[in-house]
Coordinates of C-alpha atoms in Angstrom, one line a residue:
X1064 CA -8.9 -23.9 38.6
X1065 CA -5.6 -22.5 37.0
X1066 CA -2.7 -21.8 39.2
X1067 CA -0.9 -18.2 39.9
X1068 CA 2.6 -18.0 40.4
X1069 CA 4.5 -14.7 42.2
X1070 CA 8.1 -14.3 42.2
X1071 CA 9.3 -13.3 45.7
X1072 CA 8.4 -9.3 45.7
X1073 CA 11.0 -7.2 47.8
X1074 CA 11.0 -3.3 47.0
X1075 CA 10.3 -2.9 43.7
X1076 CA 12.9 -0.1 43.1
X1077 CA 15.8 -2.6 43.9
X1078 CA 15.7 -3.7 40.0
X1079 CA 14.3 -7.6 40.6
X1080 CA 12.3 -8.9 37.9
X1081 CA 8.2 -9.2 39.1
X1082 CA 5.8 -12.0 37.2
X1083 CA 3.3 -13.3 37.0
X1084 CA 2.8 -16.5 34.7
X1085 CA 6.0 -16.3 32.8
X1086 CA 4.5 -12.7 32.4
X1087 CA 7.3 -9.7 32.8
X1088 CA 5.5 -6.4 35.4
X1089 CA 7.4 -3.1 35.3
X1090 CA 10.0 -3.1 39.1
X1091 CA 10.1 0.6 39.2
X1092 CA 7.6 3.4 38.7
X1093 CA 3.7 2.4 39.3
X1094 CA 1.7 0.1 37.5
X1095 CA -0.9 2.4 35.9
X1096 CA -0.1 5.1 33.2
X1097 CA 2.6 3.0 32.0
X1098 CA 1.1 3.5 28.3
X1099 CA 2.9 6.8 26.2
X1100 CA 0.2 5.6 23.7
X1101 CA -3.2 7.1 23.5
X1102 CA -5.9 5.1 21.7
X1103 CA -3.5 2.2 21.2
X1104 CA -6.8 -0.1 21.3
X1105 CA -7.9 1.8 18.2
X1106 CA -11.4 2.3 20.2
X1107 CA -11.5 5.7 19.7
X1108 CA -12.4 6.7 16.3
X1109 CA -14.6 10.4 16.6
X1110 CA -12.0 12.2 13.9
X1111 CA -12.2 9.2 11.6
X1112 CA -15.8 8.3 9.9
X1113 CA -14.2 4.2 9.9
X1114 CA -14.9 3.7 6.2
X1115 CA -12.4 3.3 4.0
X1116 CA -11.3 6.5 2.4
X1117 CA -8.3 7.8 0.5
X1118 CA -8.6 11.0 2.2
X1119 CA -9.1 10.1 5.7
X1120 CA -5.6 11.5 7.8
X1121 CA -6.5 10.0 11.3
X1122 CA -8.3 7.0 10.5
X1123 CA -8.7 6.6 13.8
X1124 CA -8.3 9.5 16.6
X1125 CA -4.4 10.5 17.4
X1126 CA -3.0 7.9 14.7
X1127 CA -2.1 9.8 11.5
X1128 CA -1.2 8.8 8.3
X1129 CA 0.7 10.3 5.5
X1130 CA 1.7 8.8 2.4
X1131 CA 3.5 9.8 -1.0
X1132 CA 1.8 11.1 -4.0
X1133 CA 3.0 7.6 -5.7
X1134 CA -0.3 5.0 -6.0
X1135 CA -2.7 5.5 -3.1
X1136 CA -3.9 4.4 0.1
X1137 CA -7.2 3.8 2.0
X1138 CA -7.3 3.7 5.5
X1139 CA -9.9 2.2 8.2
X1140 CA -10.8 1.3 11.4
X1141 CA -11.6 -2.9 11.4
X1142 CA -14.1 -4.2 13.9
X1143 CA -13.7 -8.2 12.7
X1144 CA -10.1 -8.5 11.7
X1145 CA -8.3 -8.2 15.3
X1146 CA -6.0 -10.7 17.1
X1147 CA -7.5 -12.2 20.6
X1148 CA -7.9 -9.6 23.5
X1149 CA -8.8 -6.7 21.0
X1150 CA -12.4 -5.6 19.3
X1151 CA -10.4 -3.0 16.6
X1152 CA -7.6 -2.4 15.1
X1153 CA -6.3 -0.2 11.7
X1154 CA -6.5 -1.8 8.0
X1155 CA -4.0 0.0 5.3
X1156 CA -5.0 -1.4 1.9
X1157 CA -2.8 -0.7 -1.3
X1158 CA -5.7 0.7 -4.1
X1159 CA -3.3 1.9 -6.6
X1160 CA 0.4 0.4 -6.7
X1161 CA 2.8 2.7 -6.9
X1162 CA 5.4 0.2 -9.1
X1163 CA 9.0 1.4 -8.1
X1164 CA 8.7 3.4 -4.3
X1165 CA 10.7 6.6 -5.4
X1166 CA 13.6 7.8 -3.7
X1167 CA 11.3 10.1 -1.3
X1168 CA 7.9 8.5 -1.6
X1169 CA 6.5 6.5 1.2
X1170 CA 3.7 5.5 3.4
X1171 CA 3.9 5.8 7.2
X1172 CA 1.2 5.8 10.1
X1173 CA 2.1 6.9 14.0
X1174 CA 1.3 9.1 16.4
X1175 CA 3.6 12.0 18.0
X1176 CA 3.4 12.1 21.7
X1177 CA 3.1 15.2 23.7
X1178 CA 6.5 16.6 25.5
X1179 CA 5.0 16.8 28.8
X1180 CA 3.8 12.8 28.7
X1181 CA 7.3 11.8 28.3
X1182 CA 9.9 13.9 30.9
X1183 CA 10.2 10.9 32.7
X1184 CA 12.4 9.6 30.2
X1185 CA 14.7 12.1 30.2
X1186 CA 15.9 11.7 26.6
X1187 CA 18.4 13.9 26.0
X1188 CA 20.5 14.0 28.6
X1189 CA 23.2 11.2 30.8
X1190 CA 20.1 9.3 32.7
X1191 CA 17.4 8.5 29.5
X1192 CA 16.1 5.5 29.6
X1193 CA 15.5 2.6 27.6
X1194 CA 11.7 2.5 26.3
X1195 CA 10.0 -0.5 25.0
X1196 CA 7.6 -1.0 21.6
X1197 CA 5.2 -3.6 21.6
X1198 CA 1.7 -4.4 19.2
X1199 CA -0.1 -6.8 17.5
X1200 CA 0.8 -6.0 13.9
X1201 CA -0.5 -8.7 10.7
X1202 CA 0.0 -8.0 6.5
X1203 CA -0.8 -9.7 3.7
X1204 CA 3.0 -9.4 2.4
X1205 CA 5.3 -11.0 4.8
X1206 CA 8.8 -9.7 5.1
X1207 CA 11.1 -7.1 7.6
X1208 CA 9.4 -3.5 8.4
X1209 CA 10.1 -1.0 10.7
X1210 CA 9.5 0.8 13.6
X1211 CA 11.1 4.6 13.8
X1212 CA 11.1 6.5 17.3
X1213 CA 11.8 10.2 16.2
X1214 CA 11.8 13.7 18.2
X1215 CA 9.8 16.9 17.6
X1216 CA 12.7 18.6 15.2
X1217 CA 13.0 15.3 13.2
X1218 CA 16.7 15.6 13.6
X1219 CA 17.3 12.4 15.6
X1220 CA 15.7 9.1 14.9
X1221 CA 16.2 5.8 16.4
X1222 CA 15.2 2.8 13.7
X1223 CA 14.4 -0.8 14.4
X1224 CA 13.5 -3.6 12.5
X1225 CA 10.5 -6.7 13.0
X1226 CA 9.8 -9.2 10.6
X1227 CA 6.5 -10.2 9.8
X1228 CA 6.8 -14.1 9.7
X1229 CA 3.8 -15.4 7.9
X1230 CA 1.0 -13.7 6.0
X1231 CA -2.2 -12.4 6.9
X1232 CA -1.4 -13.7 10.7
X1233 CA -1.2 -11.7 13.6
X1234 CA 1.5 -11.7 15.1
X1235 CA 3.1 -10.0 18.1
X1236 CA 6.0 -7.8 18.2
X1237 CA 8.5 -6.2 21.2
X1238 CA 11.3 -3.5 20.0
X1239 CA 13.4 -2.2 23.1
X1240 CA 15.4 1.0 22.1
X1241 CA 18.1 2.4 24.5
X1242 CA 16.9 5.9 25.2
X1243 CA 18.8 9.4 23.8
X1244 CA 21.7 10.6 25.9
X1245 CA 22.2 13.6 22.9
X1246 CA 19.8 15.9 20.7
X1247 CA 17.1 17.9 21.3
X1248 CA 13.7 16.7 23.1
X1249 CA 10.6 18.9 23.8
X1250 CA 9.2 18.3 27.5
X1251 CA 6.4 20.7 27.0
X1252 CA 3.4 20.6 25.0
X1253 CA 4.5 20.2 21.3
X1254 CA 5.8 16.8 20.2
X1255 CA 8.0 15.1 22.7
X1256 CA 8.9 11.7 21.2
X1257 CA 7.7 10.7 17.7
X1258 CA 6.3 6.8 17.0
X1259 CA 6.2 6.1 13.7
X1260 CA 5.0 2.5 11.3
X1261 CA 6.3 2.5 8.2
X1262 CA 5.0 0.4 5.6
X1263 CA 7.0 2.0 2.6
X1264 CA 9.9 4.5 2.1
X1265 CA 12.2 5.2 -0.8
X1266 CA 16.2 5.3 -0.5
X1267 CA 15.9 9.1 1.1
X1268 CA 13.8 7.6 3.9
X1269 CA 16.8 5.0 4.8
X1270 CA 19.4 4.6 7.4
X1271 CA 20.6 1.1 9.4
X1272 CA 19.3 0.2 12.2
X1273 CA 20.0 -0.5 15.7
X1274 CA 21.4 3.3 16.5
X1275 CA 21.0 7.4 17.4
X1276 CA 21.0 9.6 13.9
X1277 CA 19.6 11.2 11.9
X1278 CA 16.1 11.4 10.0
X1279 CA 14.7 8.1 8.7
X1280 CA 11.9 6.3 8.2
X1281 CA 12.8 2.7 8.0
X1282 CA 16.3 0.8 6.4
X1283 CA 17.2 -0.6 3.4
X1284 CA 15.4 -4.0 4.6
X1285 CA 12.1 -2.1 4.5
X1286 CA 9.6 -4.2 2.8
X1287 CA 7.9 -1.7 -0.4
X1288 CA 4.3 -2.8 0.1
X1289 CA 3.0 0.1 -1.5
X1290 CA 4.0 -1.5 -4.6
X1291 CA 2.0 -4.8 -4.7
X1292 CA -2.1 -3.8 -5.6
X1293 CA -4.3 -4.6 -2.9
X1294 CA -1.5 -5.6 -0.8
X1295 CA -3.1 -4.7 3.2
X1296 CA -0.9 -4.4 6.4
X1297 CA -3.1 -4.0 10.2
X1298 CA -1.9 -2.8 13.7
X1299 CA -3.1 -2.5 17.6
X1300 CA -2.8 -3.5 20.6
X1301 CA 0.4 -0.5 20.3
X1302 CA 2.2 0.3 23.0
X1303 CA 5.3 2.6 24.3
X1304 CA 7.0 2.3 27.9
X1305 CA 9.7 3.0 29.7
X1306 CA 11.9 0.1 30.4
X1307 CA 13.2 -3.0 28.5
X1308 CA 10.3 -4.8 29.5
X1309 CA 6.9 -5.3 27.4
X1310 CA 4.7 -5.6 30.2
X1311 CA 0.5 -7.0 28.9
X1312 CA -1.5 -3.9 27.2
X1313 CA -2.7 -1.8 29.2
X1314 CA -6.5 -1.3 28.7
X1315 CA -8.2 2.6 29.9
X1316 CA -12.1 2.5 30.5
X1317 CA -14.2 4.0 27.6
X1318 CA -13.6 7.5 29.6
X1319 CA -10.4 8.2 30.1
X1320 CA -9.4 7.3 26.9
X1321 CA -12.0 9.2 25.0
X1322 CA -11.0 12.2 27.0
X1323 CA -7.4 11.9 26.2
X1324 CA -8.1 11.8 22.6
X1325 CA -10.6 15.6 23.0
X1326 CA -7.2 17.2 24.9
X1327 CA -6.2 17.0 20.6
X1328 CA -9.3 16.7 18.5
X1329 CA -12.9 17.4 19.5
X1330 CA -16.5 17.7 18.4
X1331 CA -19.7 19.7 19.6
X1332 CA -20.7 16.0 19.8
X1333 CA -19.5 12.5 18.3
X1334 CA -19.2 14.3 14.5
X1335 CA -22.9 12.0 13.5
X1336 CA -25.5 15.1 13.9
X1337 CA -28.2 15.5 16.6
X1338 CA -26.2 17.9 19.3
X1339 CA -25.7 21.4 18.3
X1340 CA -24.3 25.2 19.5
X1341 CA -27.5 27.5 19.5
X1342 CA -26.8 31.4 19.0
X1343 CA -29.0 34.3 18.0
X1344 CA -28.0 36.8 15.3
X1345 CA -27.1 40.1 16.4
X1346 CA -28.4 42.0 13.1
X1347 CA -27.9 41.0 9.9
X1348 CA -24.6 39.7 9.6
X1349 CA -23.3 38.3 13.0
X1350 CA -23.5 36.0 15.3
X1351 CA -21.6 36.1 18.3
X1352 CA -20.9 33.6 22.0
X1353 CA -19.1 30.9 23.4
X1354 CA -17.9 27.9 22.7
X1355 CA -16.8 25.3 25.2
X1356 CA -14.5 22.5 24.4
X1357 CA -15.0 19.0 26.1
X1358 CA -11.8 19.2 27.6
X1359 CA -8.7 21.3 28.4
X1360 CA -6.7 21.6 24.9
X1361 CA -3.1 21.0 23.9
X1362 CA -2.9 24.2 22.8
X1363 CA -5.4 27.1 21.4
X1364 CA -7.0 25.0 18.7
X1365 CA -8.5 25.8 14.9
X1366 CA -12.3 26.0 15.0
X1367 CA -14.6 25.0 12.1
X1368 CA -17.8 25.6 12.0
X1369 CA -20.6 23.3 10.0
X1370 CA -23.9 23.1 9.3
X1371 CA -26.2 20.2 11.3
X1372 CA -25.7 17.9 8.4
X1373 CA -21.9 18.5 8.7
X1374 CA -21.6 21.0 6.0
X1375 CA -18.2 22.7 6.0
X1376 CA -18.7 27.1 6.4
X1377 CA -22.8 26.9 7.0
X1378 CA -25.1 27.5 9.6
X1379 CA -29.0 26.3 10.2
X1380 CA -31.7 28.5 10.8
X1381 CA -34.5 26.2 13.2
X1382 CA -36.4 24.9 10.1
X1383 CA -32.8 23.2 8.7
X1384 CA -31.9 25.6 5.9
X1385 CA -28.4 27.0 6.0
X1386 CA -26.8 30.2 5.3
X1387 CA -23.3 30.3 4.2
X1388 CA -20.8 31.7 6.3
X1389 CA -18.3 34.2 4.7
X1390 CA -15.4 35.7 6.7
X1391 CA -15.2 35.6 10.4
X1392 CA -14.0 35.7 13.8
X1393 CA -13.1 33.2 16.2
X1394 CA -10.6 34.1 19.6
X1395 CA -10.2 31.5 21.8
X1396 CA -7.3 29.7 24.7
X1397 CA -7.7 25.9 25.3
X1398 CA -10.7 26.1 27.7
X1399 CA -13.3 28.4 25.5
X1400 CA -13.2 30.5 22.2
X1401 CA -15.7 33.7 21.4
X1402 CA -16.9 33.5 18.1
X1403 CA -18.8 36.3 15.8
X1404 CA -19.7 34.6 12.2
X1405 CA -19.9 37.0 9.6
X1406 CA -22.3 35.6 6.9
X1407 CA -22.2 35.9 3.1
X1408 CA -24.2 39.1 2.6
X1409 CA -27.2 39.9 4.5
X1410 CA -28.5 36.4 4.9
X1411 CA -29.2 36.4 8.8
X1412 CA -32.4 37.8 10.4
X1413 CA -31.9 39.9 14.0
X1414 CA -33.3 37.9 17.0
X1415 CA -33.9 34.8 15.1
X1416 CA -31.6 31.7 17.0
X1417 CA -29.3 29.8 14.8
X1418 CA -27.3 26.7 14.8
X1419 CA -24.2 24.5 14.1
X1420 CA -21.6 21.9 15.0
X1421 CA -18.0 23.1 15.3
X1422 CA -14.9 20.9 16.0
X1423 CA -10.9 22.4 17.4
X1424 CA -8.1 20.6 16.4
X1425 CA -5.2 21.0 18.1
X1426 CA -3.1 17.9 16.9
X1427 CA 0.4 17.9 17.1

């Protein structure tokens, strides 16, 4: 039986370090809701297909990739290549190499954190708190890589370097950044803090590490894996928390994590068919009725209508034949939307029921 040794615990606001088996725990604030990142364990992938694809902007919910037009990258959700303690990761693979990354070219993936969720950091004031970023990472190309914190206006950034020491080996990294006492930091429902992992970045995206300054993704030491065909990079266990200690990864139950993701993107079901909305045609051209979102959304979302087999811009008749949608009108709020679909021509039958699926997108 193992022995757990706990340091003498005084009031938790005294600044005394508390540790269990040598692992530092928070010494101020709450033990729960430490992680500013949503879906840091890469479990929720309602938005992404999970399969390798060149076009998937969100391989898992809340993590958005961006890459240059030179070269091509395929991202996917991984269920087997993971470090101990995790079931999922995301994996990016270079499918078309860019021989030399141009000055404005690059490849990043990261998460925009809503301003409401980072107000306690007090960035932009004299009381700005330090932030610690921790994560598990693996790549086929060893070398120096970068993590950048940026504001929503992209005019304040702090670039940090970390080193992948051994190719094809999961490694745990922690980075602590002093809070920014300057700049403008959103504290409402727009981007409050952008956390960016850089895989390649040209000269116009580079700046020295270690201080707050203007826009940047990386330093000149950045490993340019976009230049290597079939090179890969994997990530999981991402945590961003106040303070100078990297605490153990905060595991949330599935329902809580899913609900957090659904504030930014949600389907009428999980995106795999079988669950849909039903409404009756008012006349030969119109269907009207409500849509209720799974969670209160960040802002009024963009709504897309799909047939039951997920073809955008169509609705289905009860016999599963589909009808094209033409111009239409959807008005709504963060809780629900009223819809009025207009078909191409006069393809509807008044009083007949039709079905469809929908997605609502309120991402940052």
